[in-house]
């Protein structure tokens, strides 16, 4: 099943038939993609699958664990951590049994725990491959954080391990489960913006390794794989792909990092990259670890433009649309993208369907990221 098939399947499962039709091309009928995804799933199996979280860091504890409360098909049952005290405290907070706490050393014995169906990997980037493969070998389905891995080879090994185990592998591209982004995709496919000509997207923030523990590994090449591009530029890259519904054919890029800034001894700071798509659309994107937080995207068509600013926030999005006859600011309802994402995988497992963002989707982005690095290094366009 290719990415388009799996996007169709996702929309069908989410009860979003018209948007699915829209994937067939502009002008197709459309329904509202703004409805909460979980609501659209209510007719399906009410069973909840058991989830284990690997890595109890900032994102896991602040965004993922609290959002199981809104899941219809997923419940937190186990924790995997290198810090027994932290795990015990969190287990108490979430009402989990102490026997369901694992260390990185005894993680493989999770295979004997029938309560755990899915393992969610929320570790530093370079550890995603090892723990995804170990989880698959333990007979578990996997949701893995972005970027999928720090090399194309690792991505392929993760896909192979999950296939061999007959288990699902999904990459946590939360924006593809988020109502504003889904609504933008629907409008584009309906032809509301006319022929798409250009996309811009920027993702940046100030990386603070001396102040924020979660940033310490982000400036170490061995753990992060790269800098701003791997961490947040991937949102711009992925958005350009889901807005166009196309795969790029060529990338060009430039990188600029202050050699005197200790944060950028090992990983890059500023990246400017352009993706050329088969239809002729160009996507011009930036990522940075040294400009104040920006997470936005704009799609330019010959009938109008659409802004998402923010595009990739956790809980606050904003859409603006400009056309010849004026501007509008559609008032869409925020949804719980984390719960929608986890429930999507649980549903795919229960229904034996390929998720919307399978391992292959993560591998494609890592391949384009490597081409972006290559282009910057060689100072020339790279065909992909
Ligand atoms: P974090 O540093 O807060 O969490 C990482 C966890 O891994 C910590 O609990 C840490 O103890 C553990 N760990 C185990 N071995 C480690 C080692 N050798 N070095 C460092 N930490 C080790 O980082 P985070 O911000 O939670 O990011 C974790 C993952 O989640 C990354 O892949 C990141 O890209 C992803 N993430 C995704 C989003 C999103 O919106 N989808 C947001 C933030 C982070």
Short mmCIF file of C-alpha atoms and ligand atoms in Angstrom, two decimals:
data_model
loop_
_atom_site.label_atom_id
_atom_site.label_comp_id
_atom_site.label_asym_id
_atom_site.label_seq_id
_atom_site.Cartn_x
_atom_site.Cartn_y
_atom_site.Cartn_z
CA UNK A 1 0.00 0.00 0.00
CA UNK A 2 1.49 3.38 -0.96
CA UNK A 3 1.14 6.69 0.87
CA UNK A 4 -1.90 7.78 -1.17
CA UNK A 5 -3.70 4.53 -0.44
CA UNK A 6 -2.98 4.82 3.22
CA UNK A 7 -4.16 8.46 3.28
CA UNK A 8 -7.40 7.32 1.62
CA UNK A 9 -7.77 4.55 4.14
CA UNK A 10 -7.22 6.97 7.02
CA UNK A 11 -9.90 9.32 5.75
CA UNK A 12 -12.32 6.45 5.20
CA UNK A 13 -11.75 5.19 8.72
CA UNK A 14 -12.21 8.65 10.12
CA UNK A 15 -15.54 8.84 8.29
CA UNK A 16 -14.19 11.54 6.03
CA UNK A 17 -15.36 10.16 2.74
CA UNK A 18 -15.60 13.38 0.79
CA UNK A 19 -12.11 14.45 1.71
CA UNK A 20 -11.03 11.03 0.58
CA UNK A 21 -12.66 11.72 -2.75
CA UNK A 22 -10.81 15.01 -2.78
CA UNK A 23 -7.55 13.07 -2.80
CA UNK A 24 -8.60 11.95 -6.28
CA UNK A 25 -8.12 15.53 -7.44
CA UNK A 26 -9.36 19.08 -7.17
CA UNK A 27 -13.05 19.70 -7.66
CA UNK A 28 -14.29 16.53 -5.96
CA UNK A 29 -17.10 16.81 -3.39
CA UNK A 30 -16.02 17.67 0.14
CA UNK A 31 -17.30 17.31 3.67
CA UNK A 32 -15.95 19.03 6.74
CA UNK A 33 -12.64 17.66 7.92
CA UNK A 34 -12.85 20.02 10.86
CA UNK A 35 -14.94 17.62 12.92
CA UNK A 36 -13.07 15.97 15.79
CA UNK A 37 -11.57 12.78 14.45
CA UNK A 38 -12.52 10.82 17.54
CA UNK A 39 -16.18 11.66 17.02
CA UNK A 40 -16.03 10.21 13.55
CA UNK A 41 -14.62 7.00 14.96
CA UNK A 42 -17.36 6.39 17.49
CA UNK A 43 -19.17 3.73 15.52
CA UNK A 44 -16.15 1.50 15.57
CA UNK A 45 -14.99 -1.04 18.10
CA UNK A 46 -15.02 0.45 21.61
CA UNK A 47 -12.17 -1.79 22.77
CA UNK A 48 -9.07 -0.03 24.07
CA UNK A 49 -5.61 -1.32 23.24
CA UNK A 50 -2.85 -1.18 25.88
CA UNK A 51 0.02 1.23 25.25
CA UNK A 52 3.55 1.38 26.71
CA UNK A 53 5.56 4.62 26.61
CA UNK A 54 9.32 4.33 26.11
CA UNK A 55 11.19 7.41 27.37
CA UNK A 56 9.58 9.57 30.04
CA UNK A 57 10.94 12.94 28.92
CA UNK A 58 9.34 16.28 28.29
CA UNK A 59 7.13 15.40 25.34
CA UNK A 60 6.00 12.07 26.80
CA UNK A 61 5.09 13.44 30.22
CA UNK A 62 3.73 16.85 29.23
CA UNK A 63 1.87 16.08 25.99
CA UNK A 64 1.33 12.39 25.42
CA UNK A 65 0.54 10.80 28.77
CA UNK A 66 -2.05 13.42 29.79
CA UNK A 67 -3.87 13.02 26.48
CA UNK A 68 -4.77 9.35 26.86
CA UNK A 69 -7.75 10.76 28.76
CA UNK A 70 -9.34 11.72 25.43
CA UNK A 71 -8.61 8.40 23.72
CA UNK A 72 -11.44 6.07 22.80
CA UNK A 73 -9.33 3.11 21.70
CA UNK A 74 -6.03 3.51 23.55
CA UNK A 75 -5.10 3.33 27.20
CA UNK A 76 -1.79 3.74 28.97
CA UNK A 77 -0.74 0.50 30.71
CA UNK A 78 3.08 0.43 30.89
CA UNK A 79 6.18 2.63 31.17
CA UNK A 80 9.77 2.07 30.05
CA UNK A 81 12.38 4.28 31.66
CA UNK A 82 15.99 4.48 32.79
CA UNK A 83 14.84 6.21 35.95
CA UNK A 84 12.94 3.85 38.33
CA UNK A 85 11.89 6.64 40.70
CA UNK A 86 10.40 8.75 37.95
CA UNK A 87 8.62 5.74 36.48
CA UNK A 88 7.21 4.71 39.86
CA UNK A 89 5.91 8.20 40.57
CA UNK A 90 4.28 8.46 37.15
CA UNK A 91 2.84 4.95 37.45
CA UNK A 92 1.15 5.98 40.71
CA UNK A 93 -0.13 9.19 39.14
CA UNK A 94 -1.64 7.31 36.20
CA UNK A 95 -2.85 4.30 38.18
CA UNK A 96 -0.52 1.82 36.49
CA UNK A 97 0.63 -1.45 38.04
CA UNK A 98 4.22 -1.55 39.24
CA UNK A 99 4.78 -4.82 37.39
CA UNK A 100 4.22 -2.86 34.17
CA UNK A 101 7.30 -0.69 34.68
CA UNK A 102 10.29 -1.71 32.56
CA UNK A 103 13.88 -0.53 32.34
CA UNK A 104 15.84 -0.25 29.08
CA UNK A 105 17.65 -3.44 30.12
CA UNK A 106 14.60 -5.66 30.72
CA UNK A 107 12.48 -3.98 28.00
CA UNK A 108 12.54 -7.11 25.81
CA UNK A 109 10.56 -9.03 28.43
CA UNK A 110 7.59 -6.84 27.49
CA UNK A 111 6.91 -9.62 24.99
CA UNK A 112 5.45 -11.63 27.87
CA UNK A 113 3.00 -8.89 28.82
CA UNK A 114 -0.30 -9.43 27.00
CA UNK A 115 -1.63 -6.12 28.35
CA UNK A 116 0.75 -4.22 26.05
CA UNK A 117 -0.34 -4.08 22.40
CA UNK A 118 1.48 -0.94 21.27
CA UNK A 119 4.84 0.58 22.18
CA UNK A 120 5.28 4.35 21.67
CA UNK A 121 8.96 5.36 21.26
CA UNK A 122 9.65 8.89 22.57
CA UNK A 123 13.44 8.73 22.90
CA UNK A 124 16.21 10.87 21.36
CA UNK A 125 16.19 10.42 17.57
CA UNK A 126 19.15 8.07 17.19
CA UNK A 127 17.56 5.60 19.65
CA UNK A 128 14.30 5.24 17.68
CA UNK A 129 15.63 2.45 15.47
CA UNK A 130 16.94 0.21 18.26
CA UNK A 131 13.78 0.44 20.36
CA UNK A 132 11.40 0.09 17.41
CA UNK A 133 13.21 -3.05 16.31
CA UNK A 134 13.27 -4.48 19.85
CA UNK A 135 9.56 -3.71 20.25
CA UNK A 136 8.73 -5.42 16.95
CA UNK A 137 10.83 -8.43 17.96
CA UNK A 138 8.83 -8.52 21.19
CA UNK A 139 5.70 -8.83 19.05
CA UNK A 140 4.42 -5.29 19.62
CA UNK A 141 3.00 -2.66 17.28
CA UNK A 142 4.95 0.60 17.30
CA UNK A 143 4.25 4.31 17.16
CA UNK A 144 7.60 6.08 16.75
CA UNK A 145 8.30 9.79 17.14
CA UNK A 146 9.61 11.94 14.31
CA UNK A 147 12.15 11.98 12.78
CA UNK A 148 11.76 8.25 12.25
CA UNK A 149 15.52 7.66 12.52
CA UNK A 150 18.83 9.33 11.77
CA UNK A 151 19.60 7.36 8.59
CA UNK A 152 17.70 5.87 5.67
CA UNK A 153 19.27 2.49 6.49
CA UNK A 154 17.85 2.55 10.03
CA UNK A 155 14.39 3.48 8.70
CA UNK A 156 14.49 0.49 6.36
CA UNK A 157 15.57 -1.82 9.20
CA UNK A 158 12.64 -0.61 11.31
CA UNK A 159 10.18 -1.26 8.47
CA UNK A 160 11.68 -4.69 7.85
CA UNK A 161 11.54 -5.66 11.54
CA UNK A 162 7.89 -4.67 11.85
CA UNK A 163 6.99 -6.48 8.63
CA UNK A 164 8.84 -9.59 9.78
CA UNK A 165 6.95 -9.53 13.07
CA UNK A 166 3.66 -8.92 11.26
CA UNK A 167 3.12 -5.77 13.35
CA UNK A 168 2.18 -2.19 12.49
CA UNK A 169 4.69 0.65 12.42
CA UNK A 170 3.42 4.21 12.38
CA UNK A 171 5.35 7.48 12.59
CA UNK A 172 3.96 10.20 14.86
CA UNK A 173 3.21 12.95 12.34
CA UNK A 174 0.64 14.57 14.63
CA UNK A 175 -0.18 17.39 12.16
CA UNK A 176 -1.69 14.81 9.83
CA UNK A 177 -4.28 14.12 12.56
CA UNK A 178 -4.93 17.77 13.38
CA UNK A 179 -8.19 19.45 12.24
CA UNK A 180 -6.79 22.75 10.86
CA UNK A 181 -4.23 20.95 8.72
CA UNK A 182 -6.83 18.43 7.55
CA UNK A 183 -9.21 21.27 6.72
CA UNK A 184 -6.46 23.03 4.72
CA UNK A 185 -5.76 19.82 2.78
CA UNK A 186 -9.46 19.47 2.03
CA UNK A 187 -9.73 23.05 0.76
CA UNK A 188 -6.70 22.56 -1.48
CA UNK A 189 -8.03 19.30 -2.92
CA UNK A 190 -11.46 20.91 -3.53
CA UNK A 191 -9.74 23.56 -5.62
CA UNK A 192 -10.70 26.42 -3.33
CA UNK A 193 -7.30 28.06 -3.80
CA UNK A 194 -7.17 27.28 -7.53
CA UNK A 195 -3.99 25.87 -8.96
CA UNK A 196 -1.32 25.69 -6.28
CA UNK A 197 1.82 27.53 -7.34
CA UNK A 198 3.96 27.96 -4.26
CA UNK A 199 4.26 26.96 -0.60
CA UNK A 200 6.30 28.54 2.15
CA UNK A 201 6.81 27.07 5.60
CA UNK A 202 9.03 28.06 8.50
CA UNK A 203 9.79 26.27 11.74
CA UNK A 204 12.16 27.76 14.24
CA UNK A 205 12.77 28.17 17.94
CA UNK A 206 15.59 29.05 20.30
CA UNK A 207 17.42 25.90 21.33
CA UNK A 208 18.68 26.22 24.93
CA UNK A 209 20.82 23.23 25.88
CA UNK A 210 22.13 24.82 29.05
CA UNK A 211 18.65 25.66 30.36
CA UNK A 212 16.38 22.91 29.05
CA UNK A 213 17.34 19.27 29.60
CA UNK A 214 15.32 18.22 26.56
CA UNK A 215 17.64 20.36 24.42
CA UNK A 216 20.92 18.84 25.62
CA UNK A 217 20.77 15.84 23.27
CA UNK A 218 19.34 18.01 20.48
CA UNK A 219 22.74 19.67 19.94
CA UNK A 220 24.63 16.35 19.97
CA UNK A 221 24.94 14.85 16.51
CA UNK A 222 25.21 11.29 17.79
CA UNK A 223 21.82 11.46 19.53
CA UNK A 224 19.93 13.97 17.36
CA UNK A 225 21.28 13.00 13.92
CA UNK A 226 21.18 16.65 12.88
CA UNK A 227 19.99 20.04 14.04
CA UNK A 228 16.94 22.19 13.34
CA UNK A 229 16.11 20.38 10.09
CA UNK A 230 15.75 16.94 11.68
CA UNK A 231 13.90 18.29 14.70
CA UNK A 232 11.49 20.90 13.33
CA UNK A 233 12.29 21.54 9.67
CA UNK A 234 10.66 18.14 9.19
CA UNK A 235 7.27 19.80 9.89
CA UNK A 236 7.75 22.13 6.91
CA UNK A 237 8.94 19.27 4.71
CA UNK A 238 6.08 16.97 5.66
CA UNK A 239 3.50 19.78 5.30
CA UNK A 240 4.73 20.66 1.80
CA UNK A 241 4.19 17.01 0.88
CA UNK A 242 0.71 16.66 2.37
CA UNK A 243 -0.46 20.02 1.03
CA UNK A 244 0.63 19.19 -2.52
CA UNK A 245 -0.13 15.46 -2.22
CA UNK A 246 3.03 15.02 -4.30
CA UNK A 247 6.56 13.78 -3.75
CA UNK A 248 9.40 16.22 -4.54
CA UNK A 249 11.68 15.51 -7.48
CA UNK A 250 14.53 17.87 -6.59
CA UNK A 251 15.83 19.70 -3.53
CA UNK A 252 18.20 22.64 -3.12
CA UNK A 253 19.46 23.90 0.21
CA UNK A 254 21.78 26.19 2.09
CA UNK A 255 22.88 25.93 5.70
CA UNK A 256 24.29 28.65 7.90
CA UNK A 257 25.49 28.18 11.49
CA UNK A 258 27.58 30.53 13.60
CA UNK A 259 30.89 28.68 14.08
CA UNK A 260 31.48 30.57 17.34
CA UNK A 261 28.18 29.51 18.91
CA UNK A 262 28.84 26.44 21.10
CA UNK A 263 25.32 25.14 20.37
CA UNK A 264 26.25 24.55 16.75
CA UNK A 265 29.54 22.72 17.07
CA UNK A 266 27.92 19.45 16.05
CA UNK A 267 24.50 20.21 14.52
CA UNK A 268 23.25 22.82 12.08
CA UNK A 269 21.32 25.96 12.95
CA UNK A 270 19.69 27.71 9.96
CA UNK A 271 18.53 25.76 6.94
CA UNK A 272 16.84 27.17 3.84
CA UNK A 273 15.58 24.52 1.47
CA UNK A 274 13.45 24.40 -1.64
CA UNK A 275 11.50 21.39 -2.84
CA UNK A 276 10.47 21.13 -6.48
CA UNK A 277 7.34 19.05 -7.09
CA UNK A 278 6.34 17.35 -10.36
CA UNK A 279 3.41 19.76 -10.91
CA UNK A 280 5.86 22.67 -10.85
CA UNK A 281 4.97 23.75 -7.29
CA UNK A 282 7.97 25.05 -5.37
CA UNK A 283 8.05 24.85 -1.57
CA UNK A 284 10.47 27.25 0.06
CA UNK A 285 11.13 26.34 3.69
CA UNK A 286 13.32 27.37 6.58
CA UNK A 287 14.23 25.83 9.90
CA UNK A 288 16.25 27.37 12.69
CA UNK A 289 17.41 26.92 16.25
CA UNK A 290 18.21 30.61 16.62
CA UNK A 291 15.12 32.60 15.70
CA UNK A 292 12.20 33.13 18.09
CA UNK A 293 9.45 30.53 17.78
CA UNK A 294 7.70 30.34 14.40
CA UNK A 295 5.66 27.38 13.11
CA UNK A 296 3.78 28.52 10.06
CA UNK A 297 2.87 27.62 6.51
CA UNK A 298 1.31 29.43 3.55
CA UNK A 299 -0.09 27.92 0.38
CA UNK A 300 -0.33 30.21 -2.66
CA UNK A 301 -2.85 29.34 -5.39
CA UNK A 302 -4.06 31.24 -8.44
CA UNK A 303 -7.46 31.82 -6.74
CA UNK A 304 -6.23 32.52 -3.22
CA UNK A 305 -3.79 31.88 -0.42
CA UNK A 306 -4.20 30.03 2.86
CA UNK A 307 -2.16 30.71 5.97
CA UNK A 308 -1.74 28.41 8.94
CA UNK A 309 0.04 30.31 11.68
CA UNK A 310 0.61 28.41 13.82
CA UNK A 311 0.54 25.29 11.65
CA UNK A 312 2.06 22.83 14.09
CA UNK A 313 1.23 24.03 17.57
CA UNK A 314 0.07 21.56 20.24
CA UNK A 315 -3.28 23.20 20.92
CA UNK A 316 -3.68 26.57 19.18
CA UNK A 317 -4.00 27.01 15.44
CA UNK A 318 -5.08 29.83 13.22
CA UNK A 319 -6.21 29.85 9.60
CA UNK A 320 -6.53 32.84 7.28
CA UNK A 321 -7.62 32.75 3.68
CA UNK A 322 -7.17 35.57 1.19
CA UNK A 323 -8.95 35.85 -2.16
CA UNK A 324 -9.55 38.64 -4.65
CA UNK A 325 -12.85 39.51 -2.93
CA UNK A 326 -11.38 39.72 0.57
CA UNK A 327 -10.01 37.85 3.53
CA UNK A 328 -11.64 35.37 5.90
CA UNK A 329 -10.59 33.70 9.11
CA UNK A 330 -12.46 30.38 9.37
CA UNK A 331 -13.34 29.57 12.98
CA UNK A 332 -12.50 25.88 13.22
CA UNK A 333 -12.69 23.84 16.37
CA UNK A 334 -9.40 22.70 17.91
CA UNK A 335 -9.10 18.92 18.23
CA UNK A 336 -6.90 16.65 20.32
CA UNK A 337 -4.35 15.65 17.69
CA UNK A 338 -2.44 13.42 20.14
CA UNK A 339 -5.52 11.37 21.05
CA UNK A 340 -6.60 11.23 17.39
CA UNK A 341 -3.17 10.02 16.35
CA UNK A 342 -2.97 7.28 18.99
CA UNK A 343 -6.55 6.17 18.39
CA UNK A 344 -5.89 6.02 14.66
CA UNK A 345 -3.13 3.48 15.18
CA UNK A 346 -5.24 1.48 17.66
CA UNK A 347 -8.07 1.39 15.15
CA UNK A 348 -5.77 0.36 12.31
CA UNK A 349 -4.46 -2.49 14.47
CA UNK A 350 -7.96 -3.64 15.39
CA UNK A 351 -9.11 -3.44 11.77
CA UNK A 352 -5.85 -4.73 10.28
CA UNK A 353 -5.39 -1.62 8.13
CA UNK A 354 -2.28 0.35 7.20
CA UNK A 355 -2.08 3.66 9.09
CA UNK A 356 -2.11 7.03 7.35
CA UNK A 357 1.53 7.68 8.30
CA UNK A 358 3.29 4.30 8.15
CA UNK A 359 7.03 3.69 8.39
CA UNK A 360 7.36 4.33 4.66
CA UNK A 361 6.16 7.92 5.23
CA UNK A 362 8.89 8.47 7.81
CA UNK A 363 11.51 6.93 5.55
CA UNK A 364 10.60 9.30 2.69
CA UNK A 365 11.17 12.36 4.88
CA UNK A 366 14.50 11.03 6.16
CA UNK A 367 15.55 10.42 2.55
CA UNK A 368 14.64 14.03 1.60
CA UNK A 369 16.41 15.34 4.71
CA UNK A 370 19.58 13.54 3.64
CA UNK A 371 19.23 15.06 0.15
CA UNK A 372 18.82 18.52 1.72
CA UNK A 373 22.06 18.03 3.68
CA UNK A 374 23.77 16.78 0.52
CA UNK A 375 22.58 19.77 -1.49
CA UNK A 376 23.87 22.21 1.14
CA UNK A 377 27.18 20.35 1.32
CA UNK A 378 27.73 20.19 -2.44
CA UNK A 379 26.17 23.55 -3.28
CA UNK A 380 23.97 22.09 -6.00
CA UNK A 381 20.48 20.76 -6.65
CA UNK A 382 19.94 17.09 -5.79
CA UNK A 383 17.44 14.90 -7.68
CA UNK A 384 15.39 12.72 -5.36
P1 LIG B 1 13.51 14.59 26.30
O1 LIG B 1 14.97 14.74 26.44
O2 LIG B 1 12.64 15.39 27.21
O3 LIG B 1 13.08 13.07 26.44
C1 LIG B 1 13.92 12.02 26.05
C2 LIG B 1 13.82 10.88 27.03
O4 LIG B 1 14.75 9.87 26.64
C3 LIG B 1 14.20 11.29 28.47
O5 LIG B 1 13.30 10.72 29.38
C4 LIG B 1 15.59 10.70 28.66
O6 LIG B 1 15.86 10.33 30.00
C5 LIG B 1 15.51 9.45 27.77
N1 LIG B 1 16.81 8.95 27.36
C6 LIG B 1 17.16 7.67 27.35
N2 LIG B 1 18.42 7.50 26.96
C7 LIG B 1 18.91 8.73 26.72
C8 LIG B 1 20.17 9.22 26.31
N3 LIG B 1 21.19 8.41 26.00
N4 LIG B 1 20.31 10.56 26.19
C9 LIG B 1 19.30 11.40 26.43
N5 LIG B 1 18.06 10.98 26.83
C10 LIG B 1 17.88 9.66 26.99
O7 LIG B 1 13.18 14.93 24.76
P2 LIG B 1 11.75 15.16 24.10
O8 LIG B 1 11.62 16.59 23.76
O9 LIG B 1 10.69 14.54 24.89
O10 LIG B 1 11.94 14.37 22.70
C11 LIG B 1 11.88 12.97 22.61
C12 LIG B 1 11.44 12.57 21.19
O11 LIG B 1 10.16 13.10 20.93
C13 LIG B 1 12.34 13.08 20.07
O12 LIG B 1 12.44 12.13 19.04
C14 LIG B 1 11.60 14.30 19.54
O13 LIG B 1 11.84 14.56 18.17
C15 LIG B 1 10.17 13.88 19.76
N6 LIG B 1 9.27 15.03 19.96
C16 LIG B 1 8.18 15.12 19.18
C17 LIG B 1 7.32 16.18 19.32
C18 LIG B 1 6.07 16.26 18.49
O14 LIG B 1 5.41 17.28 18.54
N7 LIG B 1 5.74 15.21 17.76
C19 LIG B 1 7.59 17.17 20.27
C20 LIG B 1 8.72 17.05 21.07
C21 LIG B 1 9.57 15.96 20.91
#
